[in-house]
CSV table of N, CA, C and O in Angstrom, one decimal:
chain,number,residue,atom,x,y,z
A,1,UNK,N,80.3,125.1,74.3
A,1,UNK,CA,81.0,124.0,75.0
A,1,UNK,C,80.1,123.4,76.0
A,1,UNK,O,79.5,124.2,76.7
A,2,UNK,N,80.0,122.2,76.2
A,2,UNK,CA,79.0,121.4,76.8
A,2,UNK,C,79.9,121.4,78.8
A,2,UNK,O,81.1,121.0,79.1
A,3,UNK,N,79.1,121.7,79.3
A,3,UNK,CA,79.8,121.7,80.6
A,3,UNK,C,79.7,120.0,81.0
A,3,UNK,O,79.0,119.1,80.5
A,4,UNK,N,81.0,120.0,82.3
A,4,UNK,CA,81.4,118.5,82.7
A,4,UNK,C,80.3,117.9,82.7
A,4,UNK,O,80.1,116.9,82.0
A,5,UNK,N,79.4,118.4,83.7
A,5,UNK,CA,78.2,117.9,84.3
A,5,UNK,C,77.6,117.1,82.8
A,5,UNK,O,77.6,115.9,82.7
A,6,UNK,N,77.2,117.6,82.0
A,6,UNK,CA,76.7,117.4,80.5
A,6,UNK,C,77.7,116.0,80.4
A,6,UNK,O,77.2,114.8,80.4
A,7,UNK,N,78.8,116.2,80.2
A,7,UNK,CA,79.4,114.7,80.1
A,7,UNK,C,79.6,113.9,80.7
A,7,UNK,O,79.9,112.8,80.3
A,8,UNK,N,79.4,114.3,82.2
A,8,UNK,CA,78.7,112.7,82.7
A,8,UNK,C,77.5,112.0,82.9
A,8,UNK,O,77.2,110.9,83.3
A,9,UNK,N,76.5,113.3,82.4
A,9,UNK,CA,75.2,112.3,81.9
A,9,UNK,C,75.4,111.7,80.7
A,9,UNK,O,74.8,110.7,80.4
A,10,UNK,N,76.2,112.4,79.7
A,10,UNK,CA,76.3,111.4,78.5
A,10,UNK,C,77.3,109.9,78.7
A,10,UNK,O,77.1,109.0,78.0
A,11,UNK,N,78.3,109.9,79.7
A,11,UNK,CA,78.9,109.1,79.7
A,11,UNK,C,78.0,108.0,81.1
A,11,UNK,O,78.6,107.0,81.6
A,12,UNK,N,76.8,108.5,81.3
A,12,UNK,CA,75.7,107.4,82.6
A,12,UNK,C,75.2,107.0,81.6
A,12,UNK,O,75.1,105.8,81.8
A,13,UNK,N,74.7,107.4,80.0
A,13,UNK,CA,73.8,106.8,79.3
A,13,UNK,C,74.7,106.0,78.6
A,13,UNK,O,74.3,104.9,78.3
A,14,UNK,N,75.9,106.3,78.2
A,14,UNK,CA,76.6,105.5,77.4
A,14,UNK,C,76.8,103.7,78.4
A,14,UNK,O,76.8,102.6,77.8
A,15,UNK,N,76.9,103.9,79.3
A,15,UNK,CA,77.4,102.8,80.4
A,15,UNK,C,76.1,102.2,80.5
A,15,UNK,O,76.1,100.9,80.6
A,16,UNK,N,74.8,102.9,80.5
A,16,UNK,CA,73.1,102.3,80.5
A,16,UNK,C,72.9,101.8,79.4
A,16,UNK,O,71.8,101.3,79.3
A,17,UNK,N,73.7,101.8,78.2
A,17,UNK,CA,73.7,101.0,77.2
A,17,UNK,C,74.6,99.8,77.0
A,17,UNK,O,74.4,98.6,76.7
A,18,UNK,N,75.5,100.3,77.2
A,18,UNK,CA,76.2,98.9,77.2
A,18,UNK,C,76.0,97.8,78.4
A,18,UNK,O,76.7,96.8,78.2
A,19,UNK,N,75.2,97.9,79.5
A,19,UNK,CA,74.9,97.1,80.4
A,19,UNK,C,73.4,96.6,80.0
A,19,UNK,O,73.0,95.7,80.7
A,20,UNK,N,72.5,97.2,78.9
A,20,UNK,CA,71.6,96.6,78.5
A,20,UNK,C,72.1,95.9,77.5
A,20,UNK,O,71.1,95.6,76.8
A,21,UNK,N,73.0,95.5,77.0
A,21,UNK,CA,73.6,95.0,75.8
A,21,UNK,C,72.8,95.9,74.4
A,21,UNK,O,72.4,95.3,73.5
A,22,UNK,N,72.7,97.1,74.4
A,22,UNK,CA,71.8,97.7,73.2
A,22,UNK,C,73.0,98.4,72.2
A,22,UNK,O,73.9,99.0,72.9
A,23,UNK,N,73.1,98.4,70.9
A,23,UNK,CA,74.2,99.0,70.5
A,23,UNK,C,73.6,100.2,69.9
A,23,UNK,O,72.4,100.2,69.6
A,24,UNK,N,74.5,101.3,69.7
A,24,UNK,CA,74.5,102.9,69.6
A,24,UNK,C,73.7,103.0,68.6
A,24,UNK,O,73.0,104.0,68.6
A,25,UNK,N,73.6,102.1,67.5
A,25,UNK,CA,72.6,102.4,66.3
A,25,UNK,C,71.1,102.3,66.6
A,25,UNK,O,70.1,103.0,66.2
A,26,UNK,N,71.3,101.3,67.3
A,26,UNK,CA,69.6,100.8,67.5
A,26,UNK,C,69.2,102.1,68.3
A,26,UNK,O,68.3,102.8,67.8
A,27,UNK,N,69.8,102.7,69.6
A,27,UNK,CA,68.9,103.1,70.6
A,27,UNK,C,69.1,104.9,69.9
A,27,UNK,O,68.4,105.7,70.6
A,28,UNK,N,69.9,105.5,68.9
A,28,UNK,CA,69.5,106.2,68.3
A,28,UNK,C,68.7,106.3,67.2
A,28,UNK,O,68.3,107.4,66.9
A,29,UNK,N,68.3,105.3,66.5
A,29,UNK,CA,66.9,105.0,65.8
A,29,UNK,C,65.8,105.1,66.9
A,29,UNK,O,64.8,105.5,66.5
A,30,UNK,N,65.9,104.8,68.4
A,30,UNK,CA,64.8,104.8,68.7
A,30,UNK,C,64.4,106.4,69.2
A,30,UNK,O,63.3,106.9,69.2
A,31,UNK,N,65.2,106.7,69.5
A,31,UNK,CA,65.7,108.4,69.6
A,31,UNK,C,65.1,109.1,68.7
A,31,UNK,O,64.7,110.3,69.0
A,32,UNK,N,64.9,108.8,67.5
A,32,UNK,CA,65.2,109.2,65.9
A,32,UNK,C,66.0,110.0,65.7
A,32,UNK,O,65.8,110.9,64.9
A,33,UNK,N,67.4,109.8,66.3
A,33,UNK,CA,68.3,110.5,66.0
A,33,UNK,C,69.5,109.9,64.9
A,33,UNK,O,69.3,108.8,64.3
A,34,UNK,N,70.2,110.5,64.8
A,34,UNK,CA,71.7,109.6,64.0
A,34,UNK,C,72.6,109.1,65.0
A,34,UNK,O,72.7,109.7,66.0
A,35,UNK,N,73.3,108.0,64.7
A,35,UNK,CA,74.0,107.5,65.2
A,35,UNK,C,75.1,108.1,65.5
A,35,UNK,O,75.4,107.8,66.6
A,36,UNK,N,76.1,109.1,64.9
A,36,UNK,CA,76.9,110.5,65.2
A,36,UNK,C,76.2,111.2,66.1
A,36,UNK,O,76.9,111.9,66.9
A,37,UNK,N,74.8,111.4,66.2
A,37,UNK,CA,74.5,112.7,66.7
A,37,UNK,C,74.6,111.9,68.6
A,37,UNK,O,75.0,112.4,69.6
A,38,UNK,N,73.9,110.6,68.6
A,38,UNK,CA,74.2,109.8,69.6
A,38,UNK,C,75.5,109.6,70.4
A,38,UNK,O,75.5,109.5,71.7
A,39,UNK,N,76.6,109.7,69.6
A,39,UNK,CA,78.0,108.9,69.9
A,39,UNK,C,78.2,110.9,70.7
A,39,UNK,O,78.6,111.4,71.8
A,40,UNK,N,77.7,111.2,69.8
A,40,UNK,CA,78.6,113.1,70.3
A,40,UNK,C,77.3,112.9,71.9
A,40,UNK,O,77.9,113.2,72.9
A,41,UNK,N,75.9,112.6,71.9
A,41,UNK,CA,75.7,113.0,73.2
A,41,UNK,C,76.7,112.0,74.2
A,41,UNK,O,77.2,112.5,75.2
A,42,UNK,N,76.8,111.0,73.8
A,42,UNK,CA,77.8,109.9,74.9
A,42,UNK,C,78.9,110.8,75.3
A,42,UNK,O,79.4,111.1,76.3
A,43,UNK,N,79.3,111.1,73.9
A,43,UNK,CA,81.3,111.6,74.6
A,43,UNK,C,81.0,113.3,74.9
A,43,UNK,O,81.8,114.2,74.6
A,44,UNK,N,80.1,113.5,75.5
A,44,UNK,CA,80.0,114.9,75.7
A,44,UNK,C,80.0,116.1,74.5
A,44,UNK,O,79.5,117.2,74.7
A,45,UNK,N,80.5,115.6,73.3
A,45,UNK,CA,79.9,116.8,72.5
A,45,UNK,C,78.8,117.6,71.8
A,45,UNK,O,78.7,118.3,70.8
A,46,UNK,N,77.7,117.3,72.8
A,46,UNK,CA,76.6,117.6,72.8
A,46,UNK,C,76.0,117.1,73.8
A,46,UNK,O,76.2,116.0,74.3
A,47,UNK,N,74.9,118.1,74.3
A,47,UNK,CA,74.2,117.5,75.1
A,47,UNK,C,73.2,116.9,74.8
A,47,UNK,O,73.2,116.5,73.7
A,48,UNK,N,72.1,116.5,75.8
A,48,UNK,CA,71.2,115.6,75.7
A,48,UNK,C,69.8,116.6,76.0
A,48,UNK,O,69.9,117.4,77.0
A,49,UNK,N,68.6,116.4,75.2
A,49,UNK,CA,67.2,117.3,75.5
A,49,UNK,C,66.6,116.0,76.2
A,49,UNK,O,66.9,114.8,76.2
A,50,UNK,N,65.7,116.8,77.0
A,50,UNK,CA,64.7,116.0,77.9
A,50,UNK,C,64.0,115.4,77.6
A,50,UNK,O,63.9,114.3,78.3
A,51,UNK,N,62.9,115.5,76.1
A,51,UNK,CA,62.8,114.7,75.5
A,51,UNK,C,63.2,113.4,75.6
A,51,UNK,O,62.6,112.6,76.3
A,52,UNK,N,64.7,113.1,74.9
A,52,UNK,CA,65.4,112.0,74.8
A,52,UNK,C,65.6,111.6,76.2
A,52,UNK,O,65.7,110.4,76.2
A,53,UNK,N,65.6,111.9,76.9
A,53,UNK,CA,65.9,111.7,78.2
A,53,UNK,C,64.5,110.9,78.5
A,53,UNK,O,64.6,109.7,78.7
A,54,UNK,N,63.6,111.3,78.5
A,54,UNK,CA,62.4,110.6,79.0
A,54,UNK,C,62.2,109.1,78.0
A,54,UNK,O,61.6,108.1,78.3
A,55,UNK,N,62.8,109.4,77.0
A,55,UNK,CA,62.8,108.0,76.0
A,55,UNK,C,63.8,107.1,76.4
A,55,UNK,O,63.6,105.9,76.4
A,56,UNK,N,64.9,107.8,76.8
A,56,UNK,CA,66.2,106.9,77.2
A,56,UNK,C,65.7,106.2,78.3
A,56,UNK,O,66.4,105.3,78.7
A,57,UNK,N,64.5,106.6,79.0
A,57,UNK,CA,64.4,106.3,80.6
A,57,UNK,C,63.3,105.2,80.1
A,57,UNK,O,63.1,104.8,81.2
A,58,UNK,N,62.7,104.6,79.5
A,58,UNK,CA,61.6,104.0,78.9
A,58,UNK,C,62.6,102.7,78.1
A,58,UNK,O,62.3,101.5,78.2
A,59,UNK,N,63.3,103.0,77.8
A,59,UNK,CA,64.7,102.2,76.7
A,59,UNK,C,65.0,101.4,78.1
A,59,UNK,O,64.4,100.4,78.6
A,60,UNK,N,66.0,102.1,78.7
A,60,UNK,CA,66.5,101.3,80.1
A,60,UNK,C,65.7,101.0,81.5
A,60,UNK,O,66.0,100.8,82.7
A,61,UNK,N,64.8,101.0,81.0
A,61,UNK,CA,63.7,101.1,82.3
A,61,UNK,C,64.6,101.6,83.6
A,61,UNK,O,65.2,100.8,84.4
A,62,UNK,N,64.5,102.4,83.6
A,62,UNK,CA,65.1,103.3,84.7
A,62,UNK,C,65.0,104.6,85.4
A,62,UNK,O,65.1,105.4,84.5
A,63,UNK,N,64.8,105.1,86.2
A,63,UNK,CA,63.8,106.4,86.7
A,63,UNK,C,65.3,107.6,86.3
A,63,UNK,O,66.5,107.5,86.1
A,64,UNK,N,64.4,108.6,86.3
A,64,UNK,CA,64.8,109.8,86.1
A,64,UNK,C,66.1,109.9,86.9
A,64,UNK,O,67.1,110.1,86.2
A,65,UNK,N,66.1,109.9,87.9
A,65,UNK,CA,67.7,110.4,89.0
A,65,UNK,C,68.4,109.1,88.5
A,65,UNK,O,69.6,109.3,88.9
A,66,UNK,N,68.4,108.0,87.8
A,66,UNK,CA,69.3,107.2,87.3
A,66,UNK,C,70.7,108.1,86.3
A,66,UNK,O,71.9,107.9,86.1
A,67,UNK,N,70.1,108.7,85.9
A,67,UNK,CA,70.5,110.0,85.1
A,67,UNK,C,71.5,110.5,85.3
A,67,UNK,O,72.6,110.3,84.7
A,68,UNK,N,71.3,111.4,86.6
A,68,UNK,CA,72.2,112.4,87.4
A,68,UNK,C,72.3,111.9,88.8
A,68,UNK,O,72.1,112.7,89.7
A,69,UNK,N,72.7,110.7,89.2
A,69,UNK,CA,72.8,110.1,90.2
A,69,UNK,C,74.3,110.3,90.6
A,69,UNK,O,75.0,109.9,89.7
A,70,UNK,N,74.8,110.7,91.5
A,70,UNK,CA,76.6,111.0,92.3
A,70,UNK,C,77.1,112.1,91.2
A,70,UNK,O,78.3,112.3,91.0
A,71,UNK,N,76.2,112.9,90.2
A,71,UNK,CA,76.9,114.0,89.7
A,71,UNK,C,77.8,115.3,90.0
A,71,UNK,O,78.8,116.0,89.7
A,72,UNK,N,76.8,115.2,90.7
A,72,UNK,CA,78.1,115.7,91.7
A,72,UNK,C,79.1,115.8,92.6
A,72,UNK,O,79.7,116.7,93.1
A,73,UNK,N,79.2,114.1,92.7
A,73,UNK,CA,80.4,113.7,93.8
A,73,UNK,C,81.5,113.1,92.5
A,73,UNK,O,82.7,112.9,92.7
A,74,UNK,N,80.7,112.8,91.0
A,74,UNK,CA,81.5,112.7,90.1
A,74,UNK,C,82.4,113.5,89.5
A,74,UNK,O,83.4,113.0,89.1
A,75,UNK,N,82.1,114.8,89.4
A,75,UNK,CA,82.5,116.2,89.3
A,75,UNK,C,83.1,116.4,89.9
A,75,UNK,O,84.2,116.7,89.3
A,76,UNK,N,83.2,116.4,91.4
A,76,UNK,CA,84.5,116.4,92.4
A,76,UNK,C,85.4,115.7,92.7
A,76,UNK,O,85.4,115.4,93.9
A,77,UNK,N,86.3,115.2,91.8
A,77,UNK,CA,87.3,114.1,92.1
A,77,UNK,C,87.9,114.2,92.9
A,77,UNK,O,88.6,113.2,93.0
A,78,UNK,N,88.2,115.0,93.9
A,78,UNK,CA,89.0,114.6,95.0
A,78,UNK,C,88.2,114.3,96.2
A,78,UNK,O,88.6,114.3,97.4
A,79,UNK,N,86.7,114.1,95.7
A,79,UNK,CA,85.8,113.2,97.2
A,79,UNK,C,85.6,112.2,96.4
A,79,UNK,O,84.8,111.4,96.8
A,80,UNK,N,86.3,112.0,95.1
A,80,UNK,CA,85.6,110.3,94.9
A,80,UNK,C,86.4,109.8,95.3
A,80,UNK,O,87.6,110.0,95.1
A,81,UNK,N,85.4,108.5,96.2
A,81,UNK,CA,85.9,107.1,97.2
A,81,UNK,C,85.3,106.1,96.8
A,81,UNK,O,84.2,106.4,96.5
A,82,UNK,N,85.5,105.1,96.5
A,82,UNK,CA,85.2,103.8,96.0
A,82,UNK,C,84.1,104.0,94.8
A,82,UNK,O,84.2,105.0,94.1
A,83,UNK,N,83.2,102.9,94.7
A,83,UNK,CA,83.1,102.8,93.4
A,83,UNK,C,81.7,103.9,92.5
A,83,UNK,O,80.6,104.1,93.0
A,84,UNK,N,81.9,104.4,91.4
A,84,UNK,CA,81.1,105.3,91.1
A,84,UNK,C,79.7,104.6,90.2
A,84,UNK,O,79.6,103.4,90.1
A,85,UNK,N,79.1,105.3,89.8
A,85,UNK,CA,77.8,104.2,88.9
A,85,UNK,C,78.3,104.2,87.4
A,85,UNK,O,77.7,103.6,86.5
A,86,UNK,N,79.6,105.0,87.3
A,86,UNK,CA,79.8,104.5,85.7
A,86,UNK,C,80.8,103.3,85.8
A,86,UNK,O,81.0,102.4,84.9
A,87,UNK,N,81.4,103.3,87.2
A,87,UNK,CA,82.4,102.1,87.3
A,87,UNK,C,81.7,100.4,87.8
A,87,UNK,O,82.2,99.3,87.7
A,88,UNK,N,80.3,100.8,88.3
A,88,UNK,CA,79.5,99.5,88.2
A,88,UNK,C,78.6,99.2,87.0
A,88,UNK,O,78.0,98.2,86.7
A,89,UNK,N,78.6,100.3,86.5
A,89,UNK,CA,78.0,100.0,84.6
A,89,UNK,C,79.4,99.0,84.2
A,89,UNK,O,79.5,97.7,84.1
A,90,UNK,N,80.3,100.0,83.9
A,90,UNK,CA,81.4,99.1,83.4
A,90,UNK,C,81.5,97.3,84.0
A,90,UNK,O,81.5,96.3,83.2
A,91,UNK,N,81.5,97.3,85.2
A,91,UNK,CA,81.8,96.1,85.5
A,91,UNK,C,80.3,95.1,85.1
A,91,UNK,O,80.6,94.0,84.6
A,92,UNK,N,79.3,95.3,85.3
A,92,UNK,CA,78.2,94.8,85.0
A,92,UNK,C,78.3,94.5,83.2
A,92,UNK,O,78.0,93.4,82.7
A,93,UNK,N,78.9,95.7,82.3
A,93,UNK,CA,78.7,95.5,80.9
A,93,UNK,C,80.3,94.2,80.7
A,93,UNK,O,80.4,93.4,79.8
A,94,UNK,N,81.2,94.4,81.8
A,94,UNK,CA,82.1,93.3,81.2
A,94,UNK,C,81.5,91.9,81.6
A,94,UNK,O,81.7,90.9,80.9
A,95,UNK,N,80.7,91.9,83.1
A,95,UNK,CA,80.2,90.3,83.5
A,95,UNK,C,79.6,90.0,82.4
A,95,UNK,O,80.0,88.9,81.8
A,96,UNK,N,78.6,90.8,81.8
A,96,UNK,CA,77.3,90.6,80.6
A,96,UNK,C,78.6,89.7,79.4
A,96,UNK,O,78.2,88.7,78.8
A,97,UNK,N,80.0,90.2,79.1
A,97,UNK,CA,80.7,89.8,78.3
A,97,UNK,C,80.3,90.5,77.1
A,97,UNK,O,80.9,90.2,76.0
């Protein structure tokens, strides 16, 4: 079983994709992964190796703590206060349209 923490890095990379406009097929080809094996790191049923992580960070040009950034104030829902970085992914991937 993939612990929470595990699913909100897969659900920061899912949000770092849709705010690059890149879709799930392409950036697991660049992975050389499958597109299933992709979707399960997004929704948490699998984790993510460092590897890919260092690729994903080259994909979204974005540094490493982009990653695991408020992970742990995400995890603790009763100190989240205003807006988190999956909720300004979201809003960024709806302006993009």
């Amino acid at each position: 079983m993939i612990s929470e923490k595990a699913m909100l890095v897969g659900n920061r990379i899912k949000m770092m994709r849709l705010a690059k406009g890149l879709r799930q097929k392409h950036v697991a080809d660049m992975l050389t992964i499958s597109q299933s094996n992709m979707s399960n790191i997004e929704s948490g049923r699998s984790g993510v190796n460092i590897e890919h992580l260092f690729t994903l960070q080259e994909i979204f040009a974005c540094s490493m703590n982009d990653f695991f950034v408020d992970i742990e104030k995400s995890a603790d829902k009763s100190s989240n206060k205003g807006y988190t970085v999956e909720d300004l992914f979201k809003i960024v991937a709806k302006l993009k349209g």
